[in-house]
Amino acid sequence: AAQLYSEFKKFFPENAVEYFVSYYDYYQPEAYVPRTDTFIEKESSINEQIDRMRHSATRSLLERDDVIIVASVSCIYGIGSVETYTAMTFQMQIGDRLDQRALLADLVAQQYKRQDINFVRGSFRVRGDTIEIFPAHLEDRAWRISLFGDEIEAITEFDPLTGQRTGELKSVKIYANSHYVTPRPTLNQAIKSIKEELKHRLVELERAGRLLEAQRLEQRTRFDLEMLEATGSCAGIENYSRYLTGRQPGDPPPTLFEYIPDNALVFIDESHVTVPQIGGMYRGDFRRKATLAEYGFRLPSCMDNRPLRFEEWDAMRPLSVAVSATPGGWEMEQSGGVF
């Protein structure tokens, strides 16, 4: 994928060529092994560069038409819904009037962190009437918002490492620092729904005499709810994605495919390998999450935080071209044996 991305950048220098692959350098999913009574905590290491490129990819899809995305099979895993992600976006331009405290609150709601000293991607800092923002999708540029009273006097682009000014801007659009960002009204409704599911699940477990599982589930879920109420996020927030995205049980999760337009063209490279991977990812994920839910480590709704099923992907994909020297059964069936 990295080689394709590099080549497309050279072939299409004027287009938005983006890269969307798994951002984990290391990932050990949460799991439970009943046979040995072993719980494996989730461990992961996120690659900041790839996370930035994923943000750049979704931003380009929402703002431009000339976009080429090089993606891995991980694009069938859920990210935040495009509706919520777009709703949390706001724009500023020179001459706008705004309250500095309200702007800082908006940035915190978008999961930007205040870092007055260690100014890194996904953070902001305040210096008097100046607010500096390091957007989630940029690598070596940040924005300085200069206020005169409550009016935006200037918007400057600068190098966050050297502080050197690189340009003057008339307006900027700020996207969230996480694809799982959620507006407060939606978050409040999600918390209410999680509490209702927890209540029903605890009754089920207690009736079945599974008191250890009930105690475990209540303790873990209530801690997550406290974090959601206080900060708008929690560890493993993706396990509550059904409520945060407003989906119904069993609905397909929001993925990159909801960001791409209907007239897009998808090339499935090495399709004889890629297509079976798409079908296999859901089954493995479901078995692991079903065990977590059964033994009280997660609510049953965690199973809706999943990759797309093959049938869902097949129905959702736009016009597609399968590229393979040795096409498999699906490719032969779709093409009628003609290629």
Short mmCIF file of N, CA and C in Angstrom, two decimals, residues 127-264:
data_model
loop_
_atom_site.label_atom_id
_atom_site.label_comp_id
_atom_site.label_asym_id
_atom_site.label_seq_id
_atom_site.Cartn_x
_atom_site.Cartn_y
_atom_site.Cartn_z
N ARG A 127 -2.04 32.32 24.04
CA ARG A 127 -1.06 33.34 24.44
C ARG A 127 -1.73 34.71 24.34
N GLY A 128 -2.32 35.15 25.44
CA GLY A 128 -3.03 36.42 25.43
C GLY A 128 -4.22 36.37 24.49
N ASP A 129 -4.23 37.27 23.49
CA ASP A 129 -5.32 37.31 22.51
C ASP A 129 -5.04 36.43 21.30
N THR A 130 -4.06 35.56 21.40
CA THR A 130 -3.69 34.68 20.29
C THR A 130 -3.93 33.22 20.67
N ILE A 131 -4.60 32.51 19.76
CA ILE A 131 -4.84 31.07 19.95
C ILE A 131 -4.15 30.33 18.81
N GLU A 132 -3.30 29.38 19.16
CA GLU A 132 -2.60 28.58 18.15
C GLU A 132 -3.16 27.17 18.15
N ILE A 133 -3.49 26.67 16.96
CA ILE A 133 -4.13 25.36 16.81
C ILE A 133 -3.28 24.51 15.87
N PHE A 134 -2.99 23.28 16.29
CA PHE A 134 -2.24 22.33 15.45
C PHE A 134 -3.27 21.30 14.95
N PRO A 135 -3.80 21.48 13.73
CA PRO A 135 -4.90 20.63 13.25
C PRO A 135 -4.51 19.16 13.14
N ALA A 136 -5.52 18.30 13.23
CA ALA A 136 -5.30 16.85 13.24
C ALA A 136 -4.73 16.33 11.94
N HIS A 137 -4.96 17.04 10.81
CA HIS A 137 -4.57 16.51 9.51
C HIS A 137 -3.25 17.07 8.98
N LEU A 138 -2.63 18.01 9.71
CA LEU A 138 -1.40 18.64 9.22
C LEU A 138 -0.18 18.10 9.96
N GLU A 139 0.95 18.10 9.25
CA GLU A 139 2.18 17.54 9.81
C GLU A 139 3.16 18.61 10.26
N ASP A 140 3.34 19.64 9.44
CA ASP A 140 4.38 20.63 9.73
C ASP A 140 3.85 22.06 9.63
N ARG A 141 2.54 22.20 9.77
CA ARG A 141 1.94 23.54 9.74
C ARG A 141 0.88 23.63 10.83
N ALA A 142 0.76 24.82 11.40
CA ALA A 142 -0.27 25.08 12.41
C ALA A 142 -0.88 26.45 12.11
N TRP A 143 -1.97 26.77 12.80
CA TRP A 143 -2.68 28.02 12.55
C TRP A 143 -2.67 28.90 13.80
N ARG A 144 -2.47 30.20 13.57
CA ARG A 144 -2.49 31.17 14.66
C ARG A 144 -3.68 32.11 14.44
N ILE A 145 -4.60 32.12 15.39
CA ILE A 145 -5.78 32.98 15.32
C ILE A 145 -5.53 34.19 16.21
N SER A 146 -5.43 35.37 15.60
CA SER A 146 -5.16 36.60 16.35
C SER A 146 -6.46 37.38 16.53
N LEU A 147 -6.78 37.70 17.78
CA LEU A 147 -8.01 38.42 18.09
C LEU A 147 -7.72 39.87 18.46
N PHE A 148 -8.65 40.74 18.07
CA PHE A 148 -8.63 42.12 18.54
C PHE A 148 -9.96 42.32 19.25
N GLY A 149 -9.92 42.24 20.58
CA GLY A 149 -11.18 42.19 21.32
C GLY A 149 -11.84 40.85 21.08
N ASP A 150 -13.05 40.88 20.51
CA ASP A 150 -13.75 39.62 20.20
C ASP A 150 -13.84 39.39 18.69
N GLU A 151 -12.99 40.08 17.93
CA GLU A 151 -13.01 39.94 16.46
C GLU A 151 -11.71 39.30 15.97
N ILE A 152 -11.83 38.39 14.98
CA ILE A 152 -10.65 37.76 14.41
C ILE A 152 -9.95 38.77 13.50
N GLU A 153 -8.74 39.15 13.89
CA GLU A 153 -7.98 40.17 13.15
C GLU A 153 -7.13 39.54 12.06
N ALA A 154 -6.56 38.36 12.32
CA ALA A 154 -5.68 37.71 11.34
C ALA A 154 -5.65 36.21 11.61
N ILE A 155 -5.45 35.45 10.52
CA ILE A 155 -5.25 34.00 10.62
C ILE A 155 -3.94 33.69 9.89
N THR A 156 -2.97 33.20 10.63
CA THR A 156 -1.63 32.98 10.08
C THR A 156 -1.28 31.50 10.13
N GLU A 157 -0.67 31.03 9.04
CA GLU A 157 -0.14 29.67 9.02
C GLU A 157 1.35 29.75 9.35
N PHE A 158 1.82 28.83 10.24
CA PHE A 158 3.22 28.90 10.64
C PHE A 158 3.77 27.50 10.89
N ASP A 159 5.09 27.42 10.92
CA ASP A 159 5.78 26.17 11.22
C ASP A 159 5.83 26.00 12.74
N PRO A 160 5.19 24.97 13.30
CA PRO A 160 5.15 24.84 14.76
C PRO A 160 6.51 24.55 15.39
N LEU A 161 7.47 24.07 14.60
CA LEU A 161 8.79 23.77 15.15
C LEU A 161 9.64 25.03 15.28
N THR A 162 9.64 25.86 14.23
CA THR A 162 10.48 27.05 14.22
C THR A 162 9.72 28.32 14.57
N GLY A 163 8.38 28.28 14.43
CA GLY A 163 7.59 29.48 14.65
C GLY A 163 7.56 30.40 13.45
N GLN A 164 8.24 30.03 12.36
CA GLN A 164 8.31 30.88 11.17
C GLN A 164 6.97 30.92 10.45
N ARG A 165 6.55 32.12 10.09
CA ARG A 165 5.28 32.29 9.39
C ARG A 165 5.41 31.80 7.95
N THR A 166 4.42 31.02 7.48
CA THR A 166 4.48 30.46 6.12
C THR A 166 3.36 30.96 5.23
N GLY A 167 2.39 31.69 5.78
CA GLY A 167 1.32 32.20 4.93
C GLY A 167 0.24 32.90 5.73
N GLU A 168 -0.58 33.67 5.00
CA GLU A 168 -1.74 34.33 5.60
C GLU A 168 -3.00 33.70 5.02
N LEU A 169 -3.97 33.40 5.86
CA LEU A 169 -5.20 32.74 5.43
C LEU A 169 -6.40 33.64 5.70
N LYS A 170 -7.42 33.51 4.85
CA LYS A 170 -8.66 34.27 5.07
C LYS A 170 -9.63 33.51 5.96
N SER A 171 -9.59 32.19 5.86
CA SER A 171 -10.49 31.37 6.69
C SER A 171 -9.87 29.99 6.90
N VAL A 172 -10.32 29.30 7.93
CA VAL A 172 -9.88 27.93 8.19
C VAL A 172 -11.09 27.12 8.64
N LYS A 173 -11.07 25.83 8.32
CA LYS A 173 -12.11 24.91 8.78
C LYS A 173 -11.44 23.88 9.69
N ILE A 174 -11.96 23.75 10.88
CA ILE A 174 -11.34 22.87 11.88
C ILE A 174 -12.18 21.61 12.05
N TYR A 175 -11.55 20.48 11.76
CA TYR A 175 -12.18 19.17 11.94
C TYR A 175 -11.75 18.58 13.28
N ALA A 176 -12.53 17.64 13.76
CA ALA A 176 -12.28 17.05 15.07
C ALA A 176 -10.96 16.28 15.10
N ASN A 177 -10.42 16.13 16.29
CA ASN A 177 -9.17 15.41 16.49
C ASN A 177 -9.39 13.90 16.64
N SER A 178 -10.63 13.46 16.50
CA SER A 178 -10.95 12.03 16.58
C SER A 178 -12.15 11.75 15.70
N HIS A 179 -12.14 10.60 15.02
CA HIS A 179 -13.30 10.22 14.23
C HIS A 179 -14.46 9.78 15.12
N TYR A 180 -14.19 9.57 16.41
CA TYR A 180 -15.24 9.14 17.34
C TYR A 180 -15.79 10.29 18.16
N VAL A 181 -15.52 11.52 17.76
CA VAL A 181 -16.01 12.67 18.50
C VAL A 181 -17.54 12.70 18.42
N THR A 182 -18.18 13.15 19.51
CA THR A 182 -19.64 13.09 19.58
C THR A 182 -20.18 14.39 20.17
N PRO A 183 -21.19 15.01 19.53
CA PRO A 183 -21.81 16.21 20.11
C PRO A 183 -22.44 15.88 21.47
N ARG A 184 -22.46 16.84 22.36
CA ARG A 184 -22.94 16.60 23.72
C ARG A 184 -24.38 16.07 23.78
N PRO A 185 -25.35 16.58 22.98
CA PRO A 185 -26.70 16.00 23.05
C PRO A 185 -26.72 14.52 22.67
N THR A 186 -25.94 14.15 21.64
CA THR A 186 -25.86 12.75 21.23
C THR A 186 -25.19 11.92 22.32
N LEU A 187 -24.16 12.49 22.94
CA LEU A 187 -23.45 11.79 24.01
C LEU A 187 -24.37 11.54 25.20
N ASN A 188 -25.17 12.54 25.55
CA ASN A 188 -26.10 12.38 26.67
C ASN A 188 -27.12 11.28 26.40
N GLN A 189 -27.62 11.24 25.16
CA GLN A 189 -28.57 10.19 24.79
C GLN A 189 -27.90 8.82 24.80
N ALA A 190 -26.64 8.78 24.35
CA ALA A 190 -25.89 7.52 24.35
C ALA A 190 -25.70 7.01 25.77
N ILE A 191 -25.35 7.91 26.69
CA ILE A 191 -25.15 7.52 28.09
C ILE A 191 -26.45 6.94 28.67
N LYS A 192 -27.56 7.58 28.34
CA LYS A 192 -28.87 7.09 28.82
C LYS A 192 -29.15 5.69 28.28
N SER A 193 -28.86 5.47 26.99
CA SER A 193 -29.12 4.16 26.37
C SER A 193 -28.19 3.08 26.94
N ILE A 194 -26.93 3.45 27.20
CA ILE A 194 -25.98 2.49 27.79
C ILE A 194 -26.46 2.07 29.18
N LYS A 195 -26.95 3.03 29.97
CA LYS A 195 -27.45 2.71 31.31
C LYS A 195 -28.64 1.76 31.24
N GLU A 196 -29.51 1.97 30.24
CA GLU A 196 -30.68 1.09 30.09
C GLU A 196 -30.25 -0.32 29.73
N GLU A 197 -29.30 -0.44 28.79
CA GLU A 197 -28.83 -1.78 28.41
C GLU A 197 -28.15 -2.46 29.60
N LEU A 198 -27.36 -1.69 30.35
CA LEU A 198 -26.68 -2.25 31.52
C LEU A 198 -27.69 -2.80 32.52
N LYS A 199 -28.74 -2.04 32.76
CA LYS A 199 -29.78 -2.46 33.72
C LYS A 199 -30.40 -3.79 33.29
N HIS A 200 -30.77 -3.90 32.01
CA HIS A 200 -31.40 -5.13 31.52
C HIS A 200 -30.43 -6.30 31.55
N ARG A 201 -29.19 -6.05 31.19
CA ARG A 201 -28.20 -7.13 31.16
C ARG A 201 -27.89 -7.64 32.57
N LEU A 202 -27.83 -6.73 33.54
CA LEU A 202 -27.58 -7.15 34.92
C LEU A 202 -28.70 -8.04 35.45
N VAL A 203 -29.93 -7.71 35.08
CA VAL A 203 -31.07 -8.55 35.48
C VAL A 203 -30.93 -9.94 34.89
N GLU A 204 -30.55 -10.02 33.61
CA GLU A 204 -30.36 -11.32 32.94
C GLU A 204 -29.30 -12.16 33.66
N LEU A 205 -28.17 -11.53 33.95
CA LEU A 205 -27.07 -12.27 34.58
C LEU A 205 -27.43 -12.73 35.99
N GLU A 206 -28.11 -11.86 36.75
CA GLU A 206 -28.47 -12.22 38.13
C GLU A 206 -29.51 -13.33 38.16
N ARG A 207 -30.44 -13.30 37.22
CA ARG A 207 -31.44 -14.38 37.14
C ARG A 207 -30.78 -15.72 36.81
N ALA A 208 -29.71 -15.65 36.03
CA ALA A 208 -29.00 -16.87 35.66
C ALA A 208 -28.01 -17.31 36.75
N GLY A 209 -27.95 -16.55 37.85
CA GLY A 209 -27.05 -16.89 38.94
C GLY A 209 -25.59 -16.58 38.66
N ARG A 210 -25.35 -15.71 37.68
CA ARG A 210 -23.96 -15.38 37.31
C ARG A 210 -23.59 -14.05 37.98
N LEU A 211 -23.42 -14.11 39.28
CA LEU A 211 -23.19 -12.90 40.07
C LEU A 211 -21.81 -12.30 39.82
N LEU A 212 -20.81 -13.12 39.60
CA LEU A 212 -19.47 -12.61 39.31
C LEU A 212 -19.47 -11.80 38.02
N GLU A 213 -20.12 -12.35 36.98
CA GLU A 213 -20.19 -11.65 35.70
C GLU A 213 -20.96 -10.34 35.83
N ALA A 214 -22.04 -10.36 36.63
CA ALA A 214 -22.84 -9.15 36.82
C ALA A 214 -22.03 -8.06 37.53
N GLN A 215 -21.31 -8.45 38.58
CA GLN A 215 -20.49 -7.48 39.32
C GLN A 215 -19.40 -6.90 38.42
N ARG A 216 -18.77 -7.76 37.65
CA ARG A 216 -17.70 -7.33 36.75
C ARG A 216 -18.23 -6.35 35.71
N LEU A 217 -19.36 -6.69 35.11
CA LEU A 217 -19.93 -5.83 34.06
C LEU A 217 -20.33 -4.47 34.62
N GLU A 218 -20.96 -4.48 35.80
CA GLU A 218 -21.41 -3.22 36.38
C GLU A 218 -20.22 -2.32 36.72
N GLN A 219 -19.20 -2.88 37.31
CA GLN A 219 -18.02 -2.10 37.69
C GLN A 219 -17.34 -1.49 36.46
N ARG A 220 -17.14 -2.29 35.42
CA ARG A 220 -16.44 -1.80 34.23
C ARG A 220 -17.27 -0.75 33.47
N THR A 221 -18.57 -1.02 33.35
CA THR A 221 -19.41 -0.12 32.56
C THR A 221 -19.64 1.20 33.29
N ARG A 222 -19.83 1.15 34.60
CA ARG A 222 -20.05 2.40 35.34
C ARG A 222 -18.81 3.29 35.30
N PHE A 223 -17.65 2.69 35.32
CA PHE A 223 -16.42 3.49 35.20
C PHE A 223 -16.38 4.19 33.83
N ASP A 224 -16.73 3.45 32.77
CA ASP A 224 -16.76 4.05 31.43
C ASP A 224 -17.79 5.18 31.36
N LEU A 225 -18.95 4.99 31.98
CA LEU A 225 -19.99 6.02 31.97
C LEU A 225 -19.52 7.28 32.69
N GLU A 226 -18.83 7.12 33.80
CA GLU A 226 -18.29 8.28 34.52
C GLU A 226 -17.31 9.05 33.65
N MET A 227 -16.45 8.33 32.94
CA MET A 227 -15.48 8.99 32.06
C MET A 227 -16.19 9.70 30.90
N LEU A 228 -17.21 9.07 30.34
CA LEU A 228 -17.96 9.70 29.24
C LEU A 228 -18.64 10.98 29.71
N GLU A 229 -19.23 10.94 30.89
CA GLU A 229 -19.92 12.12 31.41
C GLU A 229 -18.95 13.25 31.71
N ALA A 230 -17.77 12.91 32.21
CA ALA A 230 -16.80 13.92 32.63
C ALA A 230 -15.98 14.47 31.47
N THR A 231 -15.56 13.60 30.55
CA THR A 231 -14.60 14.01 29.52
C THR A 231 -15.12 13.86 28.09
N GLY A 232 -16.23 13.16 27.90
CA GLY A 232 -16.73 12.93 26.54
C GLY A 232 -16.06 11.77 25.85
N SER A 233 -15.19 11.07 26.55
CA SER A 233 -14.49 9.93 25.95
C SER A 233 -14.12 8.94 27.06
N CYS A 234 -13.71 7.74 26.65
CA CYS A 234 -13.23 6.75 27.62
C CYS A 234 -12.40 5.73 26.87
N ALA A 235 -11.63 4.95 27.60
CA ALA A 235 -10.86 3.87 26.97
C ALA A 235 -11.84 2.84 26.41
N GLY A 236 -11.63 2.45 25.15
CA GLY A 236 -12.54 1.50 24.53
C GLY A 236 -13.87 2.10 24.13
N ILE A 237 -13.88 3.41 23.84
CA ILE A 237 -15.14 4.09 23.49
C ILE A 237 -15.79 3.47 22.26
N GLU A 238 -14.98 2.84 21.40
CA GLU A 238 -15.53 2.23 20.19
C GLU A 238 -16.52 1.12 20.50
N ASN A 239 -16.45 0.53 21.70
CA ASN A 239 -17.39 -0.53 22.07
C ASN A 239 -18.81 -0.01 22.30
N TYR A 240 -18.96 1.29 22.38
CA TYR A 240 -20.29 1.90 22.52
C TYR A 240 -20.71 2.60 21.23
N SER A 241 -20.10 2.23 20.13
CA SER A 241 -20.31 2.94 18.86
C SER A 241 -21.76 2.87 18.39
N ARG A 242 -22.48 1.79 18.75
CA ARG A 242 -23.89 1.71 18.32
C ARG A 242 -24.67 2.92 18.83
N TYR A 243 -24.45 3.28 20.09
CA TYR A 243 -25.19 4.40 20.68
C TYR A 243 -24.62 5.74 20.24
N LEU A 244 -23.32 5.83 20.10
CA LEU A 244 -22.68 7.10 19.74
C LEU A 244 -23.00 7.50 18.30
N THR A 245 -23.28 6.52 17.45
CA THR A 245 -23.60 6.83 16.04
C THR A 245 -25.09 6.76 15.76
N GLY A 246 -25.89 6.38 16.76
CA GLY A 246 -27.33 6.33 16.57
C GLY A 246 -27.81 5.18 15.71
N ARG A 247 -27.01 4.12 15.61
CA ARG A 247 -27.39 2.97 14.78
C ARG A 247 -28.31 2.03 15.56
N GLN A 248 -29.04 1.21 14.79
CA GLN A 248 -29.88 0.18 15.38
C GLN A 248 -29.09 -1.12 15.52
N PRO A 249 -29.50 -2.02 16.42
CA PRO A 249 -28.79 -3.30 16.55
C PRO A 249 -28.70 -4.03 15.21
N GLY A 250 -27.49 -4.45 14.86
CA GLY A 250 -27.29 -5.19 13.62
C GLY A 250 -27.02 -4.32 12.41
N ASP A 251 -27.18 -2.99 12.54
CA ASP A 251 -26.89 -2.11 11.40
C ASP A 251 -25.40 -2.14 11.06
N PRO A 252 -25.05 -1.92 9.78
CA PRO A 252 -23.63 -1.83 9.43
C PRO A 252 -22.96 -0.68 10.16
N PRO A 253 -21.73 -0.85 10.61
CA PRO A 253 -21.03 0.25 11.27
C PRO A 253 -20.65 1.33 10.25
N PRO A 254 -20.50 2.58 10.68
CA PRO A 254 -20.01 3.61 9.76
C PRO A 254 -18.54 3.36 9.43
N THR A 255 -18.22 3.32 8.16
CA THR A 255 -16.84 3.05 7.72
C THR A 255 -16.43 4.10 6.69
N LEU A 256 -15.23 3.94 6.17
CA LEU A 256 -14.74 4.85 5.13
C LEU A 256 -15.66 4.86 3.93
N PHE A 257 -16.36 3.76 3.68
CA PHE A 257 -17.23 3.69 2.50
C PHE A 257 -18.40 4.67 2.59
N GLU A 258 -18.75 5.15 3.79
CA GLU A 258 -19.80 6.15 3.91
C GLU A 258 -19.28 7.55 3.60
N TYR A 259 -17.98 7.72 3.57
CA TYR A 259 -17.38 9.01 3.25
C TYR A 259 -17.18 9.19 1.75
N ILE A 260 -17.05 8.09 1.01
CA ILE A 260 -16.76 8.21 -0.41
C ILE A 260 -18.05 8.44 -1.19
N PRO A 261 -18.01 9.21 -2.27
CA PRO A 261 -19.23 9.53 -3.03
C PRO A 261 -19.75 8.32 -3.82
N ASP A 262 -21.00 8.42 -4.26
CA ASP A 262 -21.62 7.32 -5.00
C ASP A 262 -20.95 7.06 -6.34
N ASN A 263 -20.35 8.11 -6.92
CA ASN A 263 -19.74 7.94 -8.25
C ASN A 263 -18.26 7.55 -8.17
N ALA A 264 -17.83 7.07 -7.02
CA ALA A 264 -16.43 6.65 -6.86
C ALA A 264 -16.17 5.35 -7.61
#
